[in-house]
Short mmCIF file of C-alpha atoms in Angstrom, two decimals:
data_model
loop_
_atom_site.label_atom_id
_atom_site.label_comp_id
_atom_site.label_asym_id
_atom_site.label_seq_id
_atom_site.Cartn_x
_atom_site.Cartn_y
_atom_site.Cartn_z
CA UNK A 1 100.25 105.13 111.52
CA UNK A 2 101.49 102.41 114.15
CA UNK A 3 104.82 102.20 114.70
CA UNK A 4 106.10 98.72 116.32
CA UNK A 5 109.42 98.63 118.09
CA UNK A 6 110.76 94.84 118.75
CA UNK A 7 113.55 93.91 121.35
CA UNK A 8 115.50 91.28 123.35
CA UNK A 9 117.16 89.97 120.58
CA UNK A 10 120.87 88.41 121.17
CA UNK A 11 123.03 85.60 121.13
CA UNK A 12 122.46 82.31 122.76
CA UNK A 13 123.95 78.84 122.79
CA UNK A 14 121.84 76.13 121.37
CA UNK A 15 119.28 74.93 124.07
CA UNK A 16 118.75 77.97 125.22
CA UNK A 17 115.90 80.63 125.83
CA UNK A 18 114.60 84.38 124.50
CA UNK A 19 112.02 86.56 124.68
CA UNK A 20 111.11 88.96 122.19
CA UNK A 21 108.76 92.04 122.82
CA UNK A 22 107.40 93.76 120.48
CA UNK A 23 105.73 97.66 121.07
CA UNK A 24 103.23 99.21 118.97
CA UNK A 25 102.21 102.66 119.34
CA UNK A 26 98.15 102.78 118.90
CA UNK A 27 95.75 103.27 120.98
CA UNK A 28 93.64 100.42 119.34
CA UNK A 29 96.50 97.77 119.94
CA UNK A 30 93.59 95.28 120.67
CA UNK A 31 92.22 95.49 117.41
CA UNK A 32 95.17 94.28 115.62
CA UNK A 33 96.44 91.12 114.81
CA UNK A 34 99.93 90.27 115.16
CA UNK A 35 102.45 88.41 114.21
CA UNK A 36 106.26 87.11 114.49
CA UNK A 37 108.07 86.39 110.87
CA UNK A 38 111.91 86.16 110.56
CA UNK A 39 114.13 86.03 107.75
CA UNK A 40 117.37 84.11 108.09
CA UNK A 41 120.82 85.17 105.90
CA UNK A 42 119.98 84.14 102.10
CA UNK A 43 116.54 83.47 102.76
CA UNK A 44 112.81 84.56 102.51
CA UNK A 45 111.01 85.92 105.23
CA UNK A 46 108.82 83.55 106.85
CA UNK A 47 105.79 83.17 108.96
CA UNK A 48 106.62 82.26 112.75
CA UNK A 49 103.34 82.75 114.43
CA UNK A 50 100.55 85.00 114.95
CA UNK A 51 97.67 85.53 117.85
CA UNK A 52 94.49 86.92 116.46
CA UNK A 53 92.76 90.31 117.39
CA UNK A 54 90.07 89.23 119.60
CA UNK A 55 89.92 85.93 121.74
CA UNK A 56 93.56 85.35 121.83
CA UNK A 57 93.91 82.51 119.24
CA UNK A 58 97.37 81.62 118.55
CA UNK A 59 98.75 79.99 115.19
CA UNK A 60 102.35 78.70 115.07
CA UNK A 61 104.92 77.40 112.08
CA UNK A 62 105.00 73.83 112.37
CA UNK A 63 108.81 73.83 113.10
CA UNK A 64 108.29 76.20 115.83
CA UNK A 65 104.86 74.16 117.53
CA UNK A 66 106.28 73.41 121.55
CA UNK A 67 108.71 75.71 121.13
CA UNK A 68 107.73 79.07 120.94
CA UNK A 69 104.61 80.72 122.61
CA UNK A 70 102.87 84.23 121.43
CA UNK A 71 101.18 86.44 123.59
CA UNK A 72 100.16 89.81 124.25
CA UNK A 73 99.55 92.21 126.72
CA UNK A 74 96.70 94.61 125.33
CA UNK A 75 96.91 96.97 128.70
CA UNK A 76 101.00 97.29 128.03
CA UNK A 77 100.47 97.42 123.59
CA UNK A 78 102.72 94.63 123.69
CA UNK A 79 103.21 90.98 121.74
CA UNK A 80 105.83 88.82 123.26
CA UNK A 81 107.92 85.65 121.36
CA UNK A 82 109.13 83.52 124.24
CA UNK A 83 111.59 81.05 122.65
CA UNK A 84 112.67 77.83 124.14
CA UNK A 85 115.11 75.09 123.34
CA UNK A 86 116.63 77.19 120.83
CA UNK A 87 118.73 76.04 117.80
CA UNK A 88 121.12 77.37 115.03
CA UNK A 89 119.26 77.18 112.64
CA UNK A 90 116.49 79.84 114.09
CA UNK A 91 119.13 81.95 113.75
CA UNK A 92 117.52 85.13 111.50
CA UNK A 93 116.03 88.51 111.85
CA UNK A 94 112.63 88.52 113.46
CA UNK A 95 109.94 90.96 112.49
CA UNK A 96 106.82 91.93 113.97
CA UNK A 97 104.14 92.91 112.28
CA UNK A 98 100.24 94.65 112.75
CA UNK A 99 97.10 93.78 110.90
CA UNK A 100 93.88 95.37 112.16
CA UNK A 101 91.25 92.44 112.49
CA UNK A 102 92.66 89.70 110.76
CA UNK A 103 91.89 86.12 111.04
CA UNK A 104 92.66 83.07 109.21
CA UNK A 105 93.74 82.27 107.04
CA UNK A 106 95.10 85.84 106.22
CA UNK A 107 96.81 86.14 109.24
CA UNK A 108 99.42 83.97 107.36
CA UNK A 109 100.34 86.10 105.05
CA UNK A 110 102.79 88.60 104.67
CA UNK A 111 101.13 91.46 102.85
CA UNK A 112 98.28 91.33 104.68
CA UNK A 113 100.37 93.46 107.16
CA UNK A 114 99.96 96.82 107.37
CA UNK A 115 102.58 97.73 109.76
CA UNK A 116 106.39 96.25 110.32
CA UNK A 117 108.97 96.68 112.60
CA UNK A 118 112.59 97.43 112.03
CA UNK A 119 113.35 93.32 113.35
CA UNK A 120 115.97 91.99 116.09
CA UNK A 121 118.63 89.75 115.64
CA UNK A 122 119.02 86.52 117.00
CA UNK A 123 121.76 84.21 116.60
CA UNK A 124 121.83 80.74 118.40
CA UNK A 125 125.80 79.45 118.39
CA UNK A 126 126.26 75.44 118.02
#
């Protein structure tokens, strides 16, 4: 069982920056795939990006391309969402989430996920 623990969530004005980290609890982190989705009020959870187990290949939403960057720290068991020139309407609920040794295209997909964390909130004010 992994458990993932995401934070640095908050508010910010439009324009504006976050990072999100995300924990996991395994002593295999670099095995695993992971992966940022969010889910905004009234709406489906969706894919935001996702760097692969081994190599460090990144994927990204196409609305969130030059925006946001994935990474990870396999020494720390981390993933990190830094997210620039934020606007309202990434407002939402953002999720990490663990797949061990996914690739594409299933790293896209939600239930190929084993493993979810409880999500942060971010809201970016107008």
């Amino acid at each position: 069982q992994v458990q993932l623990v995401e934070s640095g969530g908050g508010l910010v004005q439009t324009g504006g920056s976050l990072r999100l980290s995300c924990a996991a609890s395994t002593r295999t982190f670099s095995t695993y795939s992971m992966a940022w989705f969010r889910q905004a009020p009234g709406k489906e959870r969706e894919f935001v990006a996702a760097i692969w187990w081994s190599g460090g290949t990144t994927h990204y939403a196409d609305s969130m391309k030059g925006r946001f960057t994935i990474s990870r720290d396999d020494a720390k068991n981390t993933v990190y969402l830094q997210m620039n020139s934020l606007k309202p309407e990434d407002t939402a609920v953002y999720y990490c989430a663990a797949a061990r040794y996914v690739v594409w295209p299933a790293i896209l997909v939600q239930d190929t996920y084993e493993y979810w964390g409880q999500g942060t909130q971010v809201t970016v004010s107008s």
